[in-house]
Short mmCIF file of C-alpha atoms in Angstrom, two decimals:
data_model
loop_
_atom_site.label_atom_id
_atom_site.label_comp_id
_atom_site.label_asym_id
_atom_site.label_seq_id
_atom_site.Cartn_x
_atom_site.Cartn_y
_atom_site.Cartn_z
CA MET I 11 -5.18 7.71 4.10
CA ALA I 12 -3.55 5.36 6.57
CA THR I 13 -1.25 5.95 9.51
CA LYS I 14 1.30 3.43 10.77
CA SER I 15 -1.47 2.07 13.02
CA LEU I 16 -2.62 0.27 9.86
CA TRP I 17 0.04 -2.29 10.74
CA ASP I 18 -0.82 -2.74 14.43
CA ASP I 19 -2.27 -6.23 13.99
CA VAL I 20 0.64 -7.57 11.94
CA ILE I 21 3.65 -5.78 13.41
CA SER I 22 4.48 -8.38 16.06
CA ASP I 23 4.68 -11.13 13.44
CA LEU I 24 6.69 -8.98 11.03
CA GLU I 25 9.15 -8.11 13.80
CA LYS I 26 10.08 -11.79 13.98
CA ILE I 27 11.85 -11.21 10.67
CA GLY I 28 13.68 -8.08 11.81
CA PRO I 29 13.29 -4.50 13.07
CA ILE I 30 10.61 -2.39 11.41
CA THR I 31 11.03 1.11 9.98
CA HIS I 32 7.91 3.02 8.89
CA ALA I 33 8.31 5.29 5.89
CA ASN I 34 6.61 8.69 5.93
CA LEU I 35 4.21 8.92 3.00
CA CYS I 36 2.63 12.17 4.15
CA ASP I 37 5.23 14.58 2.76
CA GLY I 38 6.43 15.01 -0.78
CA THR I 39 4.98 16.37 -4.00
CA SER I 40 5.30 13.22 -6.11
CA ILE I 41 5.67 9.47 -5.79
CA ARG I 42 9.36 9.79 -6.64
CA ASP I 43 9.85 12.58 -4.10
CA ILE I 44 8.29 10.47 -1.34
CA ALA I 45 10.43 7.51 -2.37
CA GLN I 46 13.65 9.52 -2.27
CA ARG I 47 12.79 10.90 1.17
CA ALA I 48 12.08 7.39 2.46
CA ILE I 49 15.40 6.07 1.16
CA THR I 50 17.35 8.61 3.23
CA HIS I 51 15.90 7.12 6.43
CA ALA I 52 16.10 3.47 5.39
CA PRO I 53 18.66 0.90 6.59
CA GLU I 54 21.58 -0.05 4.36
CA SER I 55 19.68 -3.12 3.16
CA PHE I 56 16.06 -4.03 3.77
CA ALA I 57 12.93 -5.87 2.72
CA LEU I 58 10.22 -3.47 1.63
CA ILE I 59 6.45 -3.73 2.10
CA GLY I 60 4.07 -1.36 0.34
CA PHE I 61 0.29 -1.20 0.76
CA SER I 62 -2.07 0.50 -1.72
CA MET I 63 -0.53 3.90 -2.61
CA GLY I 64 2.53 2.73 -0.72
CA GLY I 65 2.96 0.10 -3.41
CA TYR I 66 3.66 2.85 -5.95
CA VAL I 67 6.23 4.34 -3.59
CA ALA I 68 7.76 0.94 -2.80
CA ARG I 69 8.28 0.12 -6.47
CA GLU I 70 9.96 3.47 -7.03
CA ILE I 71 12.25 2.79 -4.06
CA ALA I 72 13.06 -0.64 -5.50
CA ARG I 73 14.13 1.01 -8.74
CA ILE I 74 16.08 3.90 -7.23
CA ALA I 75 17.85 1.82 -4.56
CA SER I 76 17.92 -1.57 -6.26
CA SER I 77 21.18 -2.61 -4.60
CA ARG I 78 19.69 -2.06 -1.13
CA VAL I 79 16.24 -3.64 -1.51
CA GLU I 80 16.49 -7.37 -0.77
CA ALA I 81 12.80 -8.16 -1.23
CA LEU I 82 9.55 -6.44 -2.12
CA VAL I 83 6.03 -7.20 -0.90
CA LEU I 84 3.20 -5.39 -2.67
CA ILE I 85 -0.19 -5.50 -0.94
CA ALA I 86 -3.51 -4.46 -2.51
CA THR I 87 -1.90 -2.17 -5.05
CA SER I 88 -1.62 -1.54 -8.78
CA ALA I 89 0.73 -0.30 -11.48
CA ARG I 90 -2.01 1.45 -13.43
CA ALA I 91 -2.26 5.19 -13.85
CA ASP I 92 -5.28 7.12 -12.62
CA THR I 93 -8.03 7.23 -15.21
CA PRO I 94 -9.29 10.62 -16.47
CA GLU I 95 -12.45 10.05 -14.44
CA GLN I 96 -10.44 9.41 -11.27
CA ILE I 97 -8.36 12.52 -11.86
CA ILE I 98 -11.49 14.66 -12.25
CA ARG I 99 -13.11 13.10 -9.18
CA LYS I 100 -10.01 13.67 -7.05
CA ALA I 101 -9.66 17.27 -8.21
CA SER I 102 -13.29 17.94 -7.35
CA ALA I 103 -12.93 16.40 -3.89
CA SER I 104 -9.81 18.44 -3.24
CA GLU I 105 -11.43 21.71 -4.28
CA GLN I 106 -14.50 21.07 -2.14
CA LEU I 107 -12.36 20.25 0.86
CA ARG I 108 -10.30 23.42 0.59
CA VAL I 109 -13.35 25.45 1.58
CA SER I 110 -14.90 23.05 4.07
CA ARG I 111 -14.11 21.17 7.27
CA PHE I 112 -12.52 17.74 7.00
CA ALA I 113 -14.48 15.18 9.00
CA GLY I 114 -12.49 12.16 7.89
CA LEU I 115 -13.36 9.66 5.21
CA SER I 116 -17.09 9.16 4.76
CA ARG I 117 -18.75 5.90 5.77
CA ALA I 118 -19.57 5.19 2.11
CA THR I 119 -15.92 5.63 1.12
CA ILE I 120 -14.73 3.41 3.96
CA LEU I 121 -17.21 0.65 3.10
CA GLN I 122 -15.82 0.59 -0.44
CA SER I 123 -12.50 -0.45 1.08
CA LEU I 124 -13.93 -3.27 3.23
CA HIS I 125 -15.32 -6.74 2.62
CA PRO I 126 -19.16 -6.67 2.77
CA ARG I 127 -19.11 -8.80 5.93
CA ASN I 128 -17.35 -5.92 7.71
CA ALA I 129 -19.94 -3.31 6.77
CA ASN I 130 -21.47 -3.46 10.25
CA ASN I 131 -18.16 -3.77 12.08
CA ILE I 132 -18.38 -0.41 13.84
CA ALA I 133 -14.93 -0.68 15.41
CA MET I 134 -13.26 -1.41 12.08
CA VAL I 135 -15.07 1.37 10.24
CA GLU I 136 -14.16 3.81 12.99
CA ARG I 137 -10.55 2.65 12.95
CA VAL I 138 -10.24 3.48 9.26
CA ARG I 139 -12.00 6.82 9.75
CA ARG I 140 -9.73 7.61 12.72
CA MET I 141 -6.63 7.15 10.59
CA SER I 142 -7.90 9.68 8.07
CA LEU I 143 -8.74 12.14 10.85
CA ASP I 144 -5.30 11.71 12.41
CA LEU I 145 -3.66 12.53 9.08
CA GLY I 146 -5.91 15.51 8.54
CA LYS I 147 -7.06 17.79 5.79
CA ASP I 148 -3.68 18.93 4.45
CA VAL I 149 -2.37 15.39 4.03
CA PHE I 150 -5.63 14.35 2.35
CA ILE I 151 -5.30 17.18 -0.16
CA ARG I 152 -1.63 16.37 -0.84
CA GLN I 153 -2.30 12.68 -1.37
CA VAL I 154 -5.26 13.36 -3.62
CA ALA I 155 -3.04 15.66 -5.69
CA LEU I 156 -0.30 13.03 -6.17
CA GLU I 157 -0.11 11.93 -9.78
CA ARG I 158 -0.19 8.18 -10.22
CA ASP I 159 1.20 8.04 -13.72
CA GLY I 160 1.41 4.28 -13.67
CA ASP I 161 4.53 2.19 -14.14
CA LEU I 162 3.40 -0.86 -16.08
CA ASP I 163 6.15 -0.21 -18.62
CA ARG I 164 8.79 -0.01 -15.87
CA LEU I 165 7.93 -3.10 -13.83
CA GLY I 166 10.70 -5.01 -15.57
CA GLU I 167 13.26 -2.72 -13.91
CA ILE I 168 12.52 -4.27 -10.51
CA VAL I 169 15.17 -6.91 -9.89
CA CYS I 170 14.52 -8.09 -6.32
CA PRO I 171 12.32 -11.07 -5.35
CA THR I 172 8.73 -9.83 -5.20
CA LEU I 173 5.54 -11.11 -3.58
CA VAL I 174 2.23 -9.64 -4.74
CA VAL I 175 -0.66 -10.02 -2.28
CA ALA I 176 -4.21 -9.35 -3.44
CA ALA I 177 -7.62 -9.62 -1.78
CA ALA I 178 -10.32 -11.56 -3.59
CA GLN I 179 -13.03 -9.04 -2.70
CA ASP I 180 -11.00 -5.84 -3.13
CA LYS I 181 -13.30 -3.24 -4.74
CA LEU I 182 -10.49 -0.71 -5.16
CA ARG I 183 -7.74 -2.85 -6.70
CA SER I 184 -8.78 -5.73 -8.93
CA LEU I 185 -7.25 -9.16 -9.39
CA PRO I 186 -6.32 -8.30 -13.01
CA GLU I 187 -4.25 -5.41 -11.62
CA ALA I 188 -2.47 -7.82 -9.28
CA GLU I 189 -1.87 -10.17 -12.19
CA GLU I 190 -0.30 -7.30 -14.15
CA LEU I 191 2.18 -6.84 -11.31
CA ARG I 192 2.96 -10.56 -11.24
CA THR I 193 3.58 -10.80 -14.96
CA GLY I 194 5.38 -7.46 -15.23
CA ILE I 195 7.90 -7.94 -12.42
CA PRO I 196 10.46 -10.65 -13.22
CA HIS I 197 9.89 -13.84 -11.21
CA ALA I 198 7.21 -12.23 -9.01
CA GLU I 199 4.79 -14.46 -7.11
CA LEU I 200 1.07 -13.75 -6.59
CA VAL I 201 -1.02 -14.92 -3.65
CA ILE I 202 -4.69 -14.13 -3.08
CA VAL I 203 -6.38 -13.75 0.30
CA LYS I 204 -10.02 -14.80 0.35
CA GLU I 205 -12.74 -13.14 2.41
CA SER I 206 -11.06 -9.73 2.59
CA GLY I 207 -11.51 -6.34 1.04
CA HIS I 208 -8.85 -3.74 0.30
CA MET I 209 -7.78 -3.19 3.92
CA LEU I 210 -5.90 -6.46 4.23
CA PRO I 211 -3.68 -5.54 7.22
CA ILE I 212 -6.82 -4.76 9.23
CA GLU I 213 -9.35 -7.21 7.79
CA ALA I 214 -7.16 -10.31 7.50
CA PRO I 215 -3.97 -9.76 9.52
CA GLY I 216 -3.44 -13.44 10.30
CA ALA I 217 -3.89 -14.54 6.71
CA LEU I 218 -1.59 -11.76 5.54
CA THR I 219 1.29 -12.53 7.88
CA GLY I 220 0.73 -16.23 7.30
CA LEU I 221 1.73 -15.60 3.69
CA VAL I 222 4.30 -12.83 4.03
CA VAL I 223 6.36 -14.04 7.00
CA PRO I 224 7.13 -17.55 5.65
CA TRP I 225 7.97 -16.05 2.25
CA LEU I 226 10.43 -13.61 3.81
CA ARG I 227 11.93 -16.33 6.01
CA LYS I 228 12.45 -18.63 3.05
CA LEU I 229 14.03 -15.81 1.10
CA ARG I 230 16.34 -14.90 3.97
CA THR I 231 17.50 -18.52 4.16
CA GLN I 232 18.27 -18.49 0.45
CA LEU I 233 20.18 -15.21 0.72
CA THR I 234 22.32 -16.46 3.60
#
């Protein structure tokens, strides 16, 4: 449940590499559907960055449009499918919300996505809640309903250079999940950011761009 404001603290550094296009992850009935919609609005060739659920979409784009994707950066994401327990929990949350008012993500949910040191960071907690409010009830229900079937068995189909970025204190996506991405995608690299939870672009923007921007620059030099 993040808007493009998720990237506000890193956008100026990323723009040093080239112009930025934000994909719309709010529409679509499946990961593949969202990916196909995004491709229609993408440049002829591009580097692709996917965060959390966006990582699932980004990998699908990298498979569908392999000749156009020059590089892939996967941040705080996974290739695992939802567990039966997660599916049940999401279905329950969706049903409850259909008959009630959406007040944004709860504080408890938000704190699960943050490093413990940010638990009392009122501005950061509110920023995450604000993104969920801006997206609204309908988008929340659609995203909860999206099936994450997992693509561990298809990671080998990704042919572009790939950087996997994980947070050491991510409670939502574990380091073993990041390692699965590294080992599953040919020649992928894994870097770990310390002292951050799941919301890397907000919690550790400097550390994130300090890893991603040099990697993209080096890759661009090699490609040219």
